[in-house]
GROMACS .gro file of C-alpha atoms in nm:
model
  348
    1MET     CA    1   0.484   1.824  -0.967
    2ALA     CA    2   0.849   1.627  -0.928
    3ASP     CA    3   1.017   1.565  -1.255
    4GLY     CA    4   0.940   1.192  -1.356
    5ALA     CA    5   0.716   1.161  -0.992
    6LEU     CA    6   0.493   0.913  -1.049
    7HIS     CA    7   0.089   0.919  -0.955
    8GLY     CA    8  -0.115   0.575  -0.913
    9VAL     CA    9  -0.302   0.393  -0.733
   10ASN     CA   10  -0.326   0.123  -0.544
   11LEU     CA   11  -0.491  -0.224  -0.683
   12THR     CA   12  -0.575  -0.299  -0.293
   13GLY     CA   13  -0.800  -0.634  -0.261
   14TRP     CA   14  -0.710  -0.815  -0.519
   15LEU     CA   15  -0.482  -1.050  -0.513
   16SER     CA   16  -0.505  -1.037  -0.102
   17LEU     CA   17  -0.795  -1.071  -0.049
   18GLU     CA   18  -1.028  -0.744   0.152
   19PRO     CA   19  -1.302  -0.741   0.325
   20TRP     CA   20  -1.379  -0.330   0.280
   21VAL     CA   21  -1.296  -0.368  -0.068
   22THR     CA   22  -1.513  -0.723  -0.170
   23PRO     CA   23  -1.703  -0.766   0.147
   24GLU     CA   24  -1.929  -0.987  -0.006
   25LEU     CA   25  -1.745  -1.271  -0.030
   26PHE     CA   26  -1.703  -1.264   0.349
   27ALA     CA   27  -1.990  -1.250   0.406
   28GLU     CA   28  -2.156  -1.588   0.370
   29ALA     CA   29  -1.795  -1.745   0.627
   30GLY     CA   30  -1.865  -1.469   0.889
   31ALA     CA   31  -1.519  -1.409   0.844
   32LEU     CA   32  -1.359  -1.093   0.861
   33ASP     CA   33  -1.032  -1.100   0.726
   34GLU     CA   34  -0.841  -1.371   0.496
   35ASP     CA   35  -0.727  -1.623   0.717
   36ALA     CA   36  -1.076  -1.610   0.862
   37LEU     CA   37  -1.173  -1.753   0.558
   38LEU     CA   38  -0.974  -1.997   0.487
   39LYS     CA   39  -1.086  -2.177   0.758
   40GLY     CA   40  -1.476  -2.040   0.718
   41LEU     CA   41  -1.517  -2.215   0.401
   42GLY     CA   42  -1.221  -2.458   0.344
   43ALA     CA   43  -0.928  -2.536   0.163
   44ARG     CA   44  -1.072  -2.666  -0.121
   45ASN     CA   45  -1.414  -2.334  -0.123
   46TYR     CA   46  -1.176  -2.111  -0.028
   47ALA     CA   47  -0.948  -2.265  -0.308
   48GLU     CA   48  -1.173  -2.128  -0.504
   49VAL     CA   49  -1.322  -1.815  -0.447
   50VAL     CA   50  -1.019  -1.631  -0.428
   51ARG     CA   51  -0.904  -1.803  -0.868
   52ARG     CA   52  -1.238  -1.669  -0.988
   53HIS     CA   53  -1.248  -1.368  -0.766
   54ARG     CA   54  -0.868  -1.262  -0.893
   55ASN     CA   55  -0.923  -1.396  -1.320
   56SER     CA   56  -1.171  -1.118  -1.315
   57PHE     CA   57  -1.190  -0.802  -1.015
   58ILE     CA   58  -0.901  -0.732  -1.193
   59THR     CA   59  -0.842  -0.737  -1.518
   60ARG     CA   60  -0.657  -0.596  -1.874
   61ASP     CA   61  -0.932  -0.364  -1.874
   62ASP     CA   62  -0.858  -0.184  -1.572
   63PHE     CA   63  -0.532  -0.166  -1.620
   64VAL     CA   64  -0.652   0.054  -1.967
   65ARG     CA   65  -0.942   0.198  -1.746
   66ILE     CA   66  -0.604   0.391  -1.497
   67ALA     CA   67  -0.381   0.507  -1.794
   68SER     CA   68  -0.648   0.703  -2.068
   69ARG     CA   69  -0.737   0.837  -1.646
   70GLY     CA   70  -0.339   0.962  -1.685
   71PHE     CA   71  -0.230   0.768  -1.347
   72ASN     CA   72   0.116   0.586  -1.474
   73ALA     CA   73   0.204   0.367  -1.197
   74VAL     CA   74   0.002   0.142  -0.967
   75ARG     CA   75   0.133  -0.012  -0.613
   76LEU     CA   76   0.088  -0.368  -0.595
   77PRO     CA   77   0.022  -0.513  -0.284
   78VAL     CA   78   0.143  -0.852  -0.316
   79PRO     CA   79   0.067  -1.167  -0.048
   80TRP     CA   80   0.395  -1.308   0.121
   81TYR     CA   81   0.238  -1.655  -0.006
   82ALA     CA   82   0.270  -1.503  -0.408
   83PHE     CA   83   0.455  -1.824  -0.516
   84GLY     CA   84   0.215  -2.036  -0.376
   85ASP     CA   85   0.469  -2.274  -0.152
   86GLY     CA   86   0.644  -2.390   0.133
   87ALA     CA   87   0.459  -2.257   0.440
   88ALA     CA   88   0.103  -2.147   0.250
   89GLN     CA   89   0.106  -2.358   0.034
   90THR     CA   90   0.082  -2.577   0.395
   91ILE     CA   91  -0.160  -2.383   0.530
   92GLY     CA   92  -0.390  -2.351   0.228
   93PHE     CA   93  -0.323  -2.049   0.048
   94VAL     CA   94  -0.326  -2.007  -0.363
   95GLY     CA   95  -0.017  -1.838  -0.455
   96CYS     CA   96  -0.083  -1.583  -0.750
   97MET     CA   97   0.309  -1.497  -0.967
   98GLU     CA   98   0.099  -1.621  -1.304
   99HIS     CA   99  -0.087  -1.238  -1.217
  100VAL     CA  100   0.181  -1.083  -1.105
  101ASP     CA  101   0.324  -1.164  -1.369
  102ASP     CA  102   0.002  -1.005  -1.569
  103ALA     CA  103   0.057  -0.689  -1.405
  104LEU     CA  104   0.312  -0.623  -1.519
  105ASP     CA  105   0.322  -0.698  -1.879
  106TRP     CA  106  -0.043  -0.488  -1.859
  107ALA     CA  107   0.128  -0.239  -1.711
  108GLU     CA  108   0.408  -0.249  -1.980
  109GLU     CA  109   0.209  -0.227  -2.181
  110LEU     CA  110   0.086   0.049  -2.117
  111GLY     CA  111   0.375   0.261  -1.962
  112LEU     CA  112   0.274   0.205  -1.655
  113LYS     CA  113   0.501   0.144  -1.320
  114VAL     CA  114   0.476  -0.115  -1.091
  115ILE     CA  115   0.540  -0.120  -0.740
  116PHE     CA  116   0.531  -0.439  -0.515
  117ALA     CA  117   0.378  -0.362  -0.222
  118LEU     CA  118   0.500  -0.683   0.045
  119ALA     CA  119   0.159  -0.693   0.189
  120ILE     CA  120   0.248  -0.807   0.556
  121ASN     CA  121   0.165  -0.529   0.876
  122PRO     CA  122   0.459  -0.623   1.156
  123GLY     CA  123   0.254  -0.546   1.396
  124GLY     CA  124  -0.106  -0.515   1.337
  125PRO     CA  125  -0.355  -0.682   1.527
  126GLY     CA  126  -0.489  -1.031   1.516
  127ARG     CA  127  -0.260  -1.193   1.278
  128GLY     CA  128  -0.130  -1.495   1.552
  129GLY     CA  129  -0.066  -1.840   1.390
  130GLU     CA  130   0.299  -1.841   1.318
  131ALA     CA  131   0.450  -1.501   1.402
  132THR     CA  132   0.810  -1.480   1.521
  133HIS     CA  133   0.918  -1.244   1.720
  134ASP     CA  134   1.083  -1.121   1.446
  135LEU     CA  135   0.831  -0.923   1.311
  136ALA     CA  136   0.520  -0.878   1.615
  137ASP     CA  137   0.208  -1.030   1.489
  138MET     CA  138   0.263  -1.145   1.130
  139ARG     CA  139   0.200  -1.517   1.004
  140LEU     CA  140   0.506  -1.606   0.871
  141SER     CA  141   0.838  -1.489   1.006
  142ARG     CA  142   1.120  -1.221   0.948
  143GLU     CA  143   1.338  -1.549   0.744
  144ARG     CA  144   1.054  -1.591   0.480
  145ALA     CA  145   0.972  -1.211   0.439
  146LEU     CA  146   1.297  -1.202   0.337
  147ASP     CA  147   1.326  -1.493   0.100
  148VAL     CA  148   0.972  -1.347  -0.144
  149VAL     CA  149   1.113  -0.972  -0.053
  150PHE     CA  150   1.435  -1.143  -0.279
  151ARG     CA  151   1.256  -1.372  -0.480
  152LEU     CA  152   1.092  -1.060  -0.591
  153SER     CA  153   1.293  -0.867  -0.695
  154LYS     CA  154   1.488  -1.160  -0.892
  155ARG     CA  155   1.230  -1.248  -1.105
  156TYR     CA  156   1.144  -0.875  -1.214
  157ALA     CA  157   1.547  -0.766  -1.239
  158SER     CA  158   1.555  -0.678  -1.568
  159ARG     CA  159   1.176  -0.589  -1.574
  160MET     CA  160   1.103  -0.220  -1.732
  161GLY     CA  161   0.773  -0.175  -1.553
  162PHE     CA  162   0.950  -0.252  -1.196
  163PHE     CA  163   0.971   0.018  -1.025
  164GLY     CA  164   1.054  -0.052  -0.679
  165ILE     CA  165   0.910  -0.207  -0.344
  166GLU     CA  166   0.811  -0.129  -0.067
  167LEU     CA  167   0.900  -0.433   0.237
  168ALA     CA  168   0.575  -0.403   0.383
  169ASP     CA  169   0.226  -0.279   0.316
  170ASP     CA  170   0.172  -0.117   0.697
  171VAL     CA  171   0.337  -0.112   0.989
  172VAL     CA  172   0.210  -0.028   1.316
  173SER     CA  173   0.513   0.098   1.546
  174GLN     CA  174   0.594   0.025   1.881
  175ARG     CA  175   0.593   0.402   2.062
  176ARG     CA  176   0.632   0.445   2.436
  177LEU     CA  177   0.405   0.635   2.579
  178GLY     CA  178   0.521   0.802   2.986
  179LEU     CA  179   0.568   0.476   3.087
  180THR     CA  180   0.406   0.212   2.881
  181LEU     CA  181   0.493   0.053   2.538
  182THR     CA  182   0.218   0.045   2.290
  183GLU     CA  183   0.132  -0.233   2.063
  184GLY     CA  184   0.331  -0.320   1.761
  185MET     CA  185   0.623  -0.357   1.616
  186PRO     CA  186   0.911  -0.208   1.809
  187VAL     CA  187   1.121  -0.028   1.588
  188HIS     CA  188   1.464  -0.149   1.624
  189LEU     CA  189   1.379  -0.478   1.540
  190LEU     CA  190   1.166  -0.291   1.180
  191ARG     CA  191   1.533  -0.144   1.143
  192ASN     CA  192   1.703  -0.511   1.131
  193TYR     CA  193   1.431  -0.596   0.942
  194TYR     CA  194   1.449  -0.294   0.610
  195ARG     CA  195   1.889  -0.253   0.682
  196GLU     CA  196   1.836  -0.670   0.544
  197ALA     CA  197   1.591  -0.670   0.285
  198TYR     CA  198   1.779  -0.398   0.092
  199GLU     CA  199   2.063  -0.624   0.075
  200LEU     CA  200   1.881  -0.913  -0.048
  201VAL     CA  201   1.676  -0.656  -0.295
  202ARG     CA  202   2.050  -0.458  -0.394
  203HIS     CA  203   2.179  -0.807  -0.435
  204ALA     CA  204   1.906  -0.922  -0.680
  205ALA     CA  205   1.818  -0.651  -0.930
  206GLY     CA  206   2.127  -0.459  -0.871
  207GLU     CA  207   2.062  -0.094  -0.716
  208GLU     CA  208   1.806   0.048  -1.024
  209PRO     CA  209   1.504  -0.028  -0.850
  210VAL     CA  210   1.406   0.167  -0.547
  211VAL     CA  211   1.353  -0.002  -0.206
  212ILE     CA  212   1.071   0.143   0.019
  213MET     CA  213   0.963   0.110   0.370
  214PRO     CA  214   0.679   0.197   0.559
  215ASP     CA  215   0.700   0.542   0.858
  216GLY     CA  216   0.521   0.304   1.039
  217GLY     CA  217   0.338   0.630   1.189
  218ILE     CA  218   0.632   0.756   1.338
  219PRO     CA  219   0.768   0.941   1.021
  220GLY     CA  220   1.000   1.192   1.261
  221GLY     CA  221   1.102   0.859   1.376
  222TRP     CA  222   1.397   0.753   1.111
  223GLY     CA  223   1.649   1.020   1.261
  224ARG     CA  224   1.883   0.948   0.866
  225PHE     CA  225   1.836   0.628   0.874
  226MET     CA  226   2.000   0.438   0.567
  227ALA     CA  227   2.075   0.762   0.397
  228GLN     CA  228   2.413   0.723   0.407
  229ARG     CA  229   2.574   0.744   0.050
  230HIS     CA  230   2.587   0.320   0.121
  231TYR     CA  231   2.239   0.325   0.047
  232ARG     CA  232   2.107   0.487  -0.238
  233ASN     CA  233   1.731   0.502  -0.460
  234VAL     CA  234   1.608   0.473  -0.102
  235TRP     CA  235   1.233   0.600  -0.004
  236LEU     CA  236   1.026   0.610   0.302
  237ASP     CA  237   0.597   0.573   0.279
  238CYS     CA  238   0.378   0.804   0.499
  239HIS     CA  239  -0.010   0.644   0.479
  240LEU     CA  240  -0.183   0.950   0.481
  241ASP     CA  241  -0.588   0.728   0.446
  242ARG     CA  242  -0.564   0.671   0.855
  243ARG     CA  243  -0.877   0.911   1.016
  244PRO     CA  244  -0.748   1.130   1.235
  245THR     CA  245  -0.658   1.039   1.654
  246THR     CA  246  -0.838   1.361   1.747
  247ARG     CA  247  -1.116   1.518   1.637
  248VAL     CA  248  -1.111   1.749   1.328
  249ASP     CA  249  -1.448   2.057   1.178
  250VAL     CA  250  -1.429   1.950   0.853
  251SER     CA  251  -1.752   2.026   0.835
  252GLY     CA  252  -1.621   2.300   0.587
  253PRO     CA  253  -1.396   2.409   0.353
  254SER     CA  254  -1.182   2.612   0.599
  255GLY     CA  255  -1.163   2.280   0.813
  256VAL     CA  256  -1.053   2.050   0.513
  257ARG     CA  257  -0.761   2.224   0.469
  258ARG     CA  258  -0.696   2.214   0.824
  259LEU     CA  259  -0.695   1.792   0.748
  260VAL     CA  260  -0.495   1.888   0.457
  261GLU     CA  261  -0.203   2.121   0.643
  262ARG     CA  262  -0.205   1.844   0.905
  263ASN     CA  263  -0.105   1.634   0.634
  264SER     CA  264   0.130   1.864   0.460
  265ARG     CA  265   0.309   1.850   0.796
  266GLN     CA  266   0.358   1.442   0.796
  267LEU     CA  267   0.544   1.498   0.491
  268ARG     CA  268   0.783   1.686   0.583
  269GLU     CA  269   0.846   1.582   0.968
  270ALA     CA  270   0.932   1.265   0.751
  271ALA     CA  271   1.120   1.451   0.545
  272ARG     CA  272   1.380   1.543   0.730
  273ALA     CA  273   1.529   1.171   0.746
  274GLY     CA  274   1.684   1.265   0.478
  275MET     CA  275   1.524   1.076   0.248
  276PRO     CA  276   1.241   1.099  -0.051
  277VAL     CA  277   0.854   1.074   0.121
  278MET     CA  278   0.596   0.868  -0.159
  279VAL     CA  279   0.244   0.885  -0.057
  280GLY     CA  280   0.182   0.543  -0.043
  281LYS     CA  281  -0.178   0.539  -0.010
  282TRP     CA  282  -0.435   0.870   0.034
  283SER     CA  283  -0.812   0.935  -0.026
  284ALA     CA  284  -1.135   1.138  -0.073
  285ALA     CA  285  -1.310   1.028   0.255
  286LEU     CA  286  -1.318   1.305   0.511
  287PRO     CA  287  -1.282   1.154   0.832
  288ILE     CA  288  -1.619   1.240   1.024
  289ALA     CA  289  -2.012   1.289   0.903
  290ASP     CA  290  -2.132   1.573   1.000
  291SER     CA  291  -2.556   1.465   1.091
  292ALA     CA  292  -2.571   1.851   0.942
  293MET     CA  293  -2.444   1.827   0.607
  294THR     CA  294  -2.621   1.737   0.294
  295PRO     CA  295  -2.526   1.449   0.112
  296GLU     CA  296  -2.447   1.712  -0.251
  297GLY     CA  297  -2.275   1.927   0.006
  298ARG     CA  298  -2.011   1.618   0.142
  299ILE     CA  299  -1.944   1.525  -0.258
  300ALA     CA  300  -1.846   1.886  -0.324
  301LEU     CA  301  -1.658   1.925   0.011
  302GLU     CA  302  -1.451   1.600  -0.042
  303ARG     CA  303  -1.430   1.774  -0.360
  304VAL     CA  304  -1.212   2.035  -0.227
  305PHE     CA  305  -1.037   1.769   0.011
  306THR     CA  306  -0.944   1.535  -0.331
  307SER     CA  307  -0.740   1.872  -0.499
  308GLU     CA  308  -0.610   2.021  -0.164
  309GLN     CA  309  -0.406   1.673  -0.206
  310ILE     CA  310  -0.266   1.648  -0.449
  311ALA     CA  311  -0.181   2.014  -0.527
  312ALA     CA  312  -0.148   1.902  -0.154
  313TYR     CA  313   0.174   1.624  -0.312
  314GLU     CA  314   0.232   1.722  -0.570
  315LYS     CA  315   0.621   1.722  -0.508
  316ALA     CA  316   0.670   1.397  -0.394
  317PRO     CA  317   0.869   1.156  -0.604
  318ALA     CA  318   0.486   0.963  -0.577
  319TRP     CA  319   0.157   0.902  -0.467
  320PHE     CA  320  -0.115   0.629  -0.522
  321PHE     CA  321  -0.534   0.704  -0.440
  322ASN     CA  322  -0.621   0.395  -0.218
  323THR     CA  323  -0.802   0.244  -0.388
  324TRP     CA  324  -0.916   0.171  -0.751
  325LYS     CA  325  -1.206  -0.047  -0.712
  326THR     CA  326  -1.386  -0.180  -0.435
  327SER     CA  327  -1.705  -0.388  -0.539
  328GLY     CA  328  -1.930  -0.122  -0.360
  329LEU     CA  329  -1.849   0.196  -0.528
  330LEU     CA  330  -1.690   0.370  -0.246
  331PRO     CA  331  -1.686   0.695  -0.298
  332GLY     CA  332  -1.439   0.859  -0.080
  333TRP     CA  333  -1.207   0.544  -0.128
  334ASP     CA  334  -1.295   0.404  -0.448
  335ALA     CA  335  -1.082   0.565  -0.779
  336ARG     CA  336  -1.354   0.560  -1.030
  337VAL     CA  337  -1.567   0.738  -0.846
  338ALA     CA  338  -1.399   1.009  -0.582
  339MET     CA  339  -1.148   1.077  -0.907
  340ALA     CA  340  -1.390   1.063  -1.228
  341THR     CA  341  -1.460   1.443  -1.203
  342PHE     CA  342  -1.099   1.557  -1.202
  343GLU     CA  343  -0.995   1.628  -1.540
  344ARG     CA  344  -0.698   1.416  -1.677
  345GLY     CA  345  -0.458   1.731  -1.619
  346MET     CA  346  -0.413   1.783  -1.247
  347ILE     CA  347  -0.305   1.366  -1.211
  348VAL     CA  348  -0.094   1.398  -1.512
   0.00000   0.00000   0.00000
């Protein structure tokens, strides 16, 4: 394992709601995302649902269990409306800085490091609202995103548990396919946002916190961007929990290992940018269900998939399983289930 590497879990679906993590919160309103949930419930009922969920879904006990399992870090998605002012207050979203403070307090008490990930998805589908072309298909402008990055960095600049900040959660980058362009964030706008955010983090918190950039699904598209001497403590993040776009035969261990090798190639490709590359999200979920596979056989293969990934990512400066908790105990995604049979020594 890399010296001082972070091995942790995401806290997805806690401070900003995710229907795949807690579908029961969305069922009554028939909503598929948090924007629709707010509209469906109305501001007052939505605020009550969110407060109740945040107070109970992740608590200090979860942090104790995370540390006892051998993890030494958490990756915490923080919504853009975390401070609860400005546009967030106008729209009806509920701030959550007291919970972010709690998370850092618990982490420091237990010796965990925290990476904050601004829970925005530049280029992602279906956000609309107040989107501007600066951060396409998002609810806020680039200036608002930069303001939250700056305020988070300044607030926690002197805290021991604050390891770094990721400038977005998921990014969909625009690509050229033949004569057409795919949907997504134009890469030159994404680069501009990353540069500006880097400078703000350094102004607010100095050179020690790591600044992390999602690769946007194009691991080979960063050349030596921000690898120059002027930039310090900059990492690239590859998310390896996405299902492959082409069919992969994972009916046996050899197929699972080929899938892991595909992920390893993606990491090697990203490393050519000259920056450390972390794995911000990975899971134990196999991409395709085989109707002939027994439940026991699938569990065994997912264990192989998990152990092979742990070995493949050992040289990365950090990896984070997605995620710590789901209300339905999803076996390939909930670390309490997927990692339960693994010895602490395999994680540490």
